[in-house]
């Protein structure tokens, strides 16, 4: 079942101007060290930051809070699987909110997709609750990116 959906559109040029004006102060307030490393090693630095900014905004909307109620920018972090697929991890208050939203007997999965086409960066986040398998086995891991230890 779908627990939440969020979308955001960010201006790459606005993020680029913010980076130029505030530099590390902005980076360190909003992005985790892993997100910063990913962006700083990319050819399109501002676009990478803008996509992650949009993903954090979209995630906060999917959580039903927006960026309020104690949620921190760094409570939501975008990384990539080896395939390049973006994934969202939540910690702190965002993780607490996700746990509150998740019905008993279910596990929450956060799906994220990112795109950019200068001057825009866009993100969509869908939070899904999947029923746990009979013993918390393969049924609850299907499609989660986790390996099934049985196979």
mmCIF file with all atom_site columns, C-alpha atoms in Angstrom:
data_model
loop_
_atom_site.group_PDB
_atom_site.id
_atom_site.type_symbol
_atom_site.label_atom_id
_atom_site.label_alt_id
_atom_site.label_comp_id
_atom_site.label_asym_id
_atom_site.label_entity_id
_atom_site.label_seq_id
_atom_site.pdbx_PDB_ins_code
_atom_site.Cartn_x
_atom_site.Cartn_y
_atom_site.Cartn_z
_atom_site.occupancy
_atom_site.B_iso_or_equiv
_atom_site.pdbx_formal_charge
_atom_site.auth_seq_id
_atom_site.auth_comp_id
_atom_site.auth_asym_id
_atom_site.auth_atom_id
_atom_site.pdbx_PDB_model_num
ATOM 1   C CA . UNK A 1 1   ? 0.000  0.000   0.000   1.00 0.00 ? 1   UNK A CA 1
ATOM 2   C CA . UNK A 1 2   ? 1.112  3.562   -0.666  1.00 0.00 ? 2   UNK A CA 1
ATOM 3   C CA . UNK A 1 3   ? 1.771  5.579   2.496   1.00 0.00 ? 3   UNK A CA 1
ATOM 4   C CA . UNK A 1 4   ? 2.957  8.790   0.890   1.00 0.00 ? 4   UNK A CA 1
ATOM 5   C CA . UNK A 1 5   ? 3.905  10.471  -2.357  1.00 0.00 ? 5   UNK A CA 1
ATOM 6   C CA . UNK A 1 6   ? 6.060  13.557  -2.784  1.00 0.00 ? 6   UNK A CA 1
ATOM 7   C CA . UNK A 1 7   ? 7.424  15.515  -5.723  1.00 0.00 ? 7   UNK A CA 1
ATOM 8   C CA . UNK A 1 8   ? 9.658  18.533  -6.058  1.00 0.00 ? 8   UNK A CA 1
ATOM 9   C CA . UNK A 1 9   ? 11.120 20.653  -8.811  1.00 0.00 ? 9   UNK A CA 1
ATOM 10  C CA . UNK A 1 10  ? 14.318 22.618  -8.094  1.00 0.00 ? 10  UNK A CA 1
ATOM 11  C CA . UNK A 1 11  ? 16.118 25.270  -10.093 1.00 0.00 ? 11  UNK A CA 1
ATOM 12  C CA . UNK A 1 12  ? 19.691 24.168  -10.787 1.00 0.00 ? 12  UNK A CA 1
ATOM 13  C CA . UNK A 1 13  ? 20.674 27.817  -11.224 1.00 0.00 ? 13  UNK A CA 1
ATOM 14  C CA . UNK A 1 14  ? 19.234 28.732  -7.802  1.00 0.00 ? 14  UNK A CA 1
ATOM 15  C CA . UNK A 1 15  ? 21.179 25.902  -6.156  1.00 0.00 ? 15  UNK A CA 1
ATOM 16  C CA . UNK A 1 16  ? 24.320 26.966  -8.057  1.00 0.00 ? 16  UNK A CA 1
ATOM 17  C CA . UNK A 1 17  ? 23.903 30.555  -6.813  1.00 0.00 ? 17  UNK A CA 1
ATOM 18  C CA . UNK A 1 18  ? 23.344 29.317  -3.244  1.00 0.00 ? 18  UNK A CA 1
ATOM 19  C CA . UNK A 1 19  ? 26.506 27.201  -3.454  1.00 0.00 ? 19  UNK A CA 1
ATOM 20  C CA . UNK A 1 20  ? 28.462 30.217  -4.727  1.00 0.00 ? 20  UNK A CA 1
ATOM 21  C CA . UNK A 1 21  ? 27.097 32.483  -1.990  1.00 0.00 ? 21  UNK A CA 1
ATOM 22  C CA . UNK A 1 22  ? 27.178 30.174  1.045   1.00 0.00 ? 22  UNK A CA 1
ATOM 23  C CA . UNK A 1 23  ? 29.575 27.364  0.021   1.00 0.00 ? 23  UNK A CA 1
ATOM 24  C CA . UNK A 1 24  ? 30.357 24.887  2.787   1.00 0.00 ? 24  UNK A CA 1
ATOM 25  C CA . UNK A 1 25  ? 27.836 26.485  5.151   1.00 0.00 ? 25  UNK A CA 1
ATOM 26  C CA . UNK A 1 26  ? 25.036 25.442  2.781   1.00 0.00 ? 26  UNK A CA 1
ATOM 27  C CA . UNK A 1 27  ? 26.596 22.072  1.889   1.00 0.00 ? 27  UNK A CA 1
ATOM 28  C CA . UNK A 1 28  ? 27.140 21.085  5.515   1.00 0.00 ? 28  UNK A CA 1
ATOM 29  C CA . UNK A 1 29  ? 23.678 22.197  6.631   1.00 0.00 ? 29  UNK A CA 1
ATOM 30  C CA . UNK A 1 30  ? 21.771 20.289  3.949   1.00 0.00 ? 30  UNK A CA 1
ATOM 31  C CA . UNK A 1 31  ? 23.876 17.403  2.632   1.00 0.00 ? 31  UNK A CA 1
ATOM 32  C CA . UNK A 1 32  ? 25.583 14.430  4.251   1.00 0.00 ? 32  UNK A CA 1
ATOM 33  C CA . UNK A 1 33  ? 29.318 13.876  3.640   1.00 0.00 ? 33  UNK A CA 1
ATOM 34  C CA . UNK A 1 34  ? 28.458 11.039  1.204   1.00 0.00 ? 34  UNK A CA 1
ATOM 35  C CA . UNK A 1 35  ? 26.082 13.295  -0.759  1.00 0.00 ? 35  UNK A CA 1
ATOM 36  C CA . UNK A 1 36  ? 28.717 16.025  -0.884  1.00 0.00 ? 36  UNK A CA 1
ATOM 37  C CA . UNK A 1 37  ? 31.369 13.581  -2.117  1.00 0.00 ? 37  UNK A CA 1
ATOM 38  C CA . UNK A 1 38  ? 29.021 12.312  -4.852  1.00 0.00 ? 38  UNK A CA 1
ATOM 39  C CA . UNK A 1 39  ? 28.223 15.855  -6.019  1.00 0.00 ? 39  UNK A CA 1
ATOM 40  C CA . UNK A 1 40  ? 31.787 17.145  -5.889  1.00 0.00 ? 40  UNK A CA 1
ATOM 41  C CA . UNK A 1 41  ? 33.062 14.272  -8.043  1.00 0.00 ? 41  UNK A CA 1
ATOM 42  C CA . UNK A 1 42  ? 30.445 14.851  -10.753 1.00 0.00 ? 42  UNK A CA 1
ATOM 43  C CA . UNK A 1 43  ? 30.882 17.013  -13.831 1.00 0.00 ? 43  UNK A CA 1
ATOM 44  C CA . UNK A 1 44  ? 27.543 18.752  -13.145 1.00 0.00 ? 44  UNK A CA 1
ATOM 45  C CA . UNK A 1 45  ? 28.048 19.605  -9.464  1.00 0.00 ? 45  UNK A CA 1
ATOM 46  C CA . UNK A 1 46  ? 25.097 22.005  -9.088  1.00 0.00 ? 46  UNK A CA 1
ATOM 47  C CA . UNK A 1 47  ? 22.701 19.639  -10.908 1.00 0.00 ? 47  UNK A CA 1
ATOM 48  C CA . UNK A 1 48  ? 23.707 16.792  -8.586  1.00 0.00 ? 48  UNK A CA 1
ATOM 49  C CA . UNK A 1 49  ? 23.071 18.935  -5.510  1.00 0.00 ? 49  UNK A CA 1
ATOM 50  C CA . UNK A 1 50  ? 19.781 20.194  -6.999  1.00 0.00 ? 50  UNK A CA 1
ATOM 51  C CA . UNK A 1 51  ? 18.507 16.642  -7.571  1.00 0.00 ? 51  UNK A CA 1
ATOM 52  C CA . UNK A 1 52  ? 19.337 15.701  -3.993  1.00 0.00 ? 52  UNK A CA 1
ATOM 53  C CA . UNK A 1 53  ? 17.710 18.901  -2.697  1.00 0.00 ? 53  UNK A CA 1
ATOM 54  C CA . UNK A 1 54  ? 14.560 18.036  -4.657  1.00 0.00 ? 54  UNK A CA 1
ATOM 55  C CA . UNK A 1 55  ? 14.651 14.458  -3.316  1.00 0.00 ? 55  UNK A CA 1
ATOM 56  C CA . UNK A 1 56  ? 14.813 15.689  0.279   1.00 0.00 ? 56  UNK A CA 1
ATOM 57  C CA . UNK A 1 57  ? 11.883 18.055  -0.339  1.00 0.00 ? 57  UNK A CA 1
ATOM 58  C CA . UNK A 1 58  ? 9.904  15.268  -2.025  1.00 0.00 ? 58  UNK A CA 1
ATOM 59  C CA . UNK A 1 59  ? 10.676 12.841  0.802   1.00 0.00 ? 59  UNK A CA 1
ATOM 60  C CA . UNK A 1 60  ? 9.545  15.327  3.449   1.00 0.00 ? 60  UNK A CA 1
ATOM 61  C CA . UNK A 1 61  ? 6.269  15.734  1.537   1.00 0.00 ? 61  UNK A CA 1
ATOM 62  C CA . UNK A 1 62  ? 5.824  11.965  1.257   1.00 0.00 ? 62  UNK A CA 1
ATOM 63  C CA . UNK A 1 63  ? 6.366  11.759  5.017   1.00 0.00 ? 63  UNK A CA 1
ATOM 64  C CA . UNK A 1 64  ? 3.455  14.188  5.351   1.00 0.00 ? 64  UNK A CA 1
ATOM 65  C CA . UNK A 1 65  ? 5.396  16.883  7.137   1.00 0.00 ? 65  UNK A CA 1
ATOM 66  C CA . UNK A 1 66  ? 7.264  19.036  4.702   1.00 0.00 ? 66  UNK A CA 1
ATOM 67  C CA . UNK A 1 67  ? 10.405 20.427  6.301   1.00 0.00 ? 67  UNK A CA 1
ATOM 68  C CA . UNK A 1 68  ? 8.894  21.128  9.700   1.00 0.00 ? 68  UNK A CA 1
ATOM 69  C CA . UNK A 1 69  ? 8.119  19.313  12.938  1.00 0.00 ? 69  UNK A CA 1
ATOM 70  C CA . UNK A 1 70  ? 11.791 18.744  13.767  1.00 0.00 ? 70  UNK A CA 1
ATOM 71  C CA . UNK A 1 71  ? 12.857 17.091  10.527  1.00 0.00 ? 71  UNK A CA 1
ATOM 72  C CA . UNK A 1 72  ? 16.418 17.862  9.502   1.00 0.00 ? 72  UNK A CA 1
ATOM 73  C CA . UNK A 1 73  ? 17.736 18.057  5.956   1.00 0.00 ? 73  UNK A CA 1
ATOM 74  C CA . UNK A 1 74  ? 20.358 15.469  6.807   1.00 0.00 ? 74  UNK A CA 1
ATOM 75  C CA . UNK A 1 75  ? 17.710 13.098  8.248   1.00 0.00 ? 75  UNK A CA 1
ATOM 76  C CA . UNK A 1 76  ? 17.095 12.232  4.580   1.00 0.00 ? 76  UNK A CA 1
ATOM 77  C CA . UNK A 1 77  ? 20.066 11.091  2.497   1.00 0.00 ? 77  UNK A CA 1
ATOM 78  C CA . UNK A 1 78  ? 20.297 10.058  -1.130  1.00 0.00 ? 78  UNK A CA 1
ATOM 79  C CA . UNK A 1 79  ? 22.865 7.521   -2.259  1.00 0.00 ? 79  UNK A CA 1
ATOM 80  C CA . UNK A 1 80  ? 23.085 5.197   -5.228  1.00 0.00 ? 80  UNK A CA 1
ATOM 81  C CA . UNK A 1 81  ? 23.161 1.454   -5.643  1.00 0.00 ? 81  UNK A CA 1
ATOM 82  C CA . UNK A 1 82  ? 25.968 0.022   -7.787  1.00 0.00 ? 82  UNK A CA 1
ATOM 83  C CA . UNK A 1 83  ? 23.500 0.069   -10.679 1.00 0.00 ? 83  UNK A CA 1
ATOM 84  C CA . UNK A 1 84  ? 23.157 3.836   -10.299 1.00 0.00 ? 84  UNK A CA 1
ATOM 85  C CA . UNK A 1 85  ? 19.603 3.605   -8.944  1.00 0.00 ? 85  UNK A CA 1
ATOM 86  C CA . UNK A 1 86  ? 19.055 6.307   -6.312  1.00 0.00 ? 86  UNK A CA 1
ATOM 87  C CA . UNK A 1 87  ? 17.936 5.240   -2.845  1.00 0.00 ? 87  UNK A CA 1
ATOM 88  C CA . UNK A 1 88  ? 16.780 7.270   0.137   1.00 0.00 ? 88  UNK A CA 1
ATOM 89  C CA . UNK A 1 89  ? 17.794 6.493   3.707   1.00 0.00 ? 89  UNK A CA 1
ATOM 90  C CA . UNK A 1 90  ? 16.135 8.197   6.653   1.00 0.00 ? 90  UNK A CA 1
ATOM 91  C CA . UNK A 1 91  ? 17.457 8.707   10.170  1.00 0.00 ? 91  UNK A CA 1
ATOM 92  C CA . UNK A 1 92  ? 16.499 10.767  13.192  1.00 0.00 ? 92  UNK A CA 1
ATOM 93  C CA . UNK A 1 93  ? 13.080 12.341  13.182  1.00 0.00 ? 93  UNK A CA 1
ATOM 94  C CA . UNK A 1 94  ? 12.389 11.280  9.584   1.00 0.00 ? 94  UNK A CA 1
ATOM 95  C CA . UNK A 1 95  ? 12.906 7.627   10.586  1.00 0.00 ? 95  UNK A CA 1
ATOM 96  C CA . UNK A 1 96  ? 10.619 8.122   13.593  1.00 0.00 ? 96  UNK A CA 1
ATOM 97  C CA . UNK A 1 97  ? 7.916  9.622   11.361  1.00 0.00 ? 97  UNK A CA 1
ATOM 98  C CA . UNK A 1 98  ? 8.295  6.733   8.890   1.00 0.00 ? 98  UNK A CA 1
ATOM 99  C CA . UNK A 1 99  ? 7.883  4.221   11.720  1.00 0.00 ? 99  UNK A CA 1
ATOM 100 C CA . UNK A 1 100 ? 4.720  6.028   12.885  1.00 0.00 ? 100 UNK A CA 1
ATOM 101 C CA . UNK A 1 101 ? 3.272  5.851   9.359   1.00 0.00 ? 101 UNK A CA 1
ATOM 102 C CA . UNK A 1 102 ? 4.032  2.167   8.847   1.00 0.00 ? 102 UNK A CA 1
ATOM 103 C CA . UNK A 1 103 ? 1.185  -0.175  9.812   1.00 0.00 ? 103 UNK A CA 1
ATOM 104 C CA . UNK A 1 104 ? 1.950  -3.117  12.094  1.00 0.00 ? 104 UNK A CA 1
ATOM 105 C CA . UNK A 1 105 ? 3.027  -6.206  10.165  1.00 0.00 ? 105 UNK A CA 1
ATOM 106 C CA . UNK A 1 106 ? 4.478  -4.094  7.339   1.00 0.00 ? 106 UNK A CA 1
ATOM 107 C CA . UNK A 1 107 ? 7.828  -2.699  6.383   1.00 0.00 ? 107 UNK A CA 1
ATOM 108 C CA . UNK A 1 108 ? 8.287  0.635   4.671   1.00 0.00 ? 108 UNK A CA 1
ATOM 109 C CA . UNK A 1 109 ? 10.184 1.032   1.403   1.00 0.00 ? 109 UNK A CA 1
ATOM 110 C CA . UNK A 1 110 ? 11.140 4.422   0.016   1.00 0.00 ? 110 UNK A CA 1
ATOM 111 C CA . UNK A 1 111 ? 11.281 4.628   -3.768  1.00 0.00 ? 111 UNK A CA 1
ATOM 112 C CA . UNK A 1 112 ? 13.004 7.652   -5.316  1.00 0.00 ? 112 UNK A CA 1
ATOM 113 C CA . UNK A 1 113 ? 13.634 8.777   -8.849  1.00 0.00 ? 113 UNK A CA 1
ATOM 114 C CA . UNK A 1 114 ? 15.702 11.776  -9.936  1.00 0.00 ? 114 UNK A CA 1
ATOM 115 C CA . UNK A 1 115 ? 16.098 13.615  -13.211 1.00 0.00 ? 115 UNK A CA 1
ATOM 116 C CA . UNK A 1 116 ? 17.464 16.881  -14.495 1.00 0.00 ? 116 UNK A CA 1
ATOM 117 C CA . UNK A 1 117 ? 17.225 18.879  -17.678 1.00 0.00 ? 117 UNK A CA 1
ATOM 118 C CA . UNK A 1 118 ? 18.914 22.227  -17.250 1.00 0.00 ? 118 UNK A CA 1
ATOM 119 C CA . UNK A 1 119 ? 17.694 24.468  -15.656 1.00 0.00 ? 119 UNK A CA 1
ATOM 120 C CA . UNK A 1 120 ? 15.482 22.032  -13.695 1.00 0.00 ? 120 UNK A CA 1
ATOM 121 C CA . UNK A 1 121 ? 16.061 19.111  -11.354 1.00 0.00 ? 121 UNK A CA 1
ATOM 122 C CA . UNK A 1 122 ? 13.142 16.941  -10.316 1.00 0.00 ? 122 UNK A CA 1
ATOM 123 C CA . UNK A 1 123 ? 12.502 14.182  -7.792  1.00 0.00 ? 123 UNK A CA 1
ATOM 124 C CA . UNK A 1 124 ? 9.610  11.877  -6.987  1.00 0.00 ? 124 UNK A CA 1
ATOM 125 C CA . UNK A 1 125 ? 9.369  9.836   -3.791  1.00 0.00 ? 125 UNK A CA 1
ATOM 126 C CA . UNK A 1 126 ? 6.859  7.096   -3.069  1.00 0.00 ? 126 UNK A CA 1
ATOM 127 C CA . UNK A 1 127 ? 6.705  5.457   0.336   1.00 0.00 ? 127 UNK A CA 1
ATOM 128 C CA . UNK A 1 128 ? 5.261  1.950   0.193   1.00 0.00 ? 128 UNK A CA 1
ATOM 129 C CA . UNK A 1 129 ? 4.249  -0.366  3.030   1.00 0.00 ? 129 UNK A CA 1
ATOM 130 C CA . UNK A 1 130 ? 4.832  -4.016  2.192   1.00 0.00 ? 130 UNK A CA 1
ATOM 131 C CA . UNK A 1 131 ? 3.416  -6.833  4.305   1.00 0.00 ? 131 UNK A CA 1
ATOM 132 C CA . UNK A 1 132 ? 6.041  -8.858  6.089   1.00 0.00 ? 132 UNK A CA 1
ATOM 133 C CA . UNK A 1 133 ? 6.344  -12.447 4.884   1.00 0.00 ? 133 UNK A CA 1
ATOM 134 C CA . UNK A 1 134 ? 5.172  -15.317 7.090   1.00 0.00 ? 134 UNK A CA 1
ATOM 135 C CA . UNK A 1 135 ? 8.529  -15.348 8.871   1.00 0.00 ? 135 UNK A CA 1
ATOM 136 C CA . UNK A 1 136 ? 9.919  -11.994 7.743   1.00 0.00 ? 136 UNK A CA 1
ATOM 137 C CA . UNK A 1 137 ? 11.588 -13.818 4.869   1.00 0.00 ? 137 UNK A CA 1
ATOM 138 C CA . UNK A 1 138 ? 11.887 -13.346 1.135   1.00 0.00 ? 138 UNK A CA 1
ATOM 139 C CA . UNK A 1 139 ? 8.385  -11.936 0.693   1.00 0.00 ? 139 UNK A CA 1
ATOM 140 C CA . UNK A 1 140 ? 9.257  -8.784  2.624   1.00 0.00 ? 140 UNK A CA 1
ATOM 141 C CA . UNK A 1 141 ? 12.535 -8.285  0.738   1.00 0.00 ? 141 UNK A CA 1
ATOM 142 C CA . UNK A 1 142 ? 11.239 -8.733  -2.795  1.00 0.00 ? 142 UNK A CA 1
ATOM 143 C CA . UNK A 1 143 ? 12.075 -5.637  -4.800  1.00 0.00 ? 143 UNK A CA 1
ATOM 144 C CA . UNK A 1 144 ? 13.803 -3.919  -1.885  1.00 0.00 ? 144 UNK A CA 1
ATOM 145 C CA . UNK A 1 145 ? 17.302 -4.245  -3.287  1.00 0.00 ? 145 UNK A CA 1
ATOM 146 C CA . UNK A 1 146 ? 18.216 -6.692  -0.517  1.00 0.00 ? 146 UNK A CA 1
ATOM 147 C CA . UNK A 1 147 ? 19.536 -10.128 -1.308  1.00 0.00 ? 147 UNK A CA 1
ATOM 148 C CA . UNK A 1 148 ? 17.496 -13.109 -0.184  1.00 0.00 ? 148 UNK A CA 1
ATOM 149 C CA . UNK A 1 149 ? 19.838 -15.189 1.975   1.00 0.00 ? 149 UNK A CA 1
ATOM 150 C CA . UNK A 1 150 ? 17.975 -18.313 0.858   1.00 0.00 ? 150 UNK A CA 1
ATOM 151 C CA . UNK A 1 151 ? 18.730 -17.786 -2.765  1.00 0.00 ? 151 UNK A CA 1
#
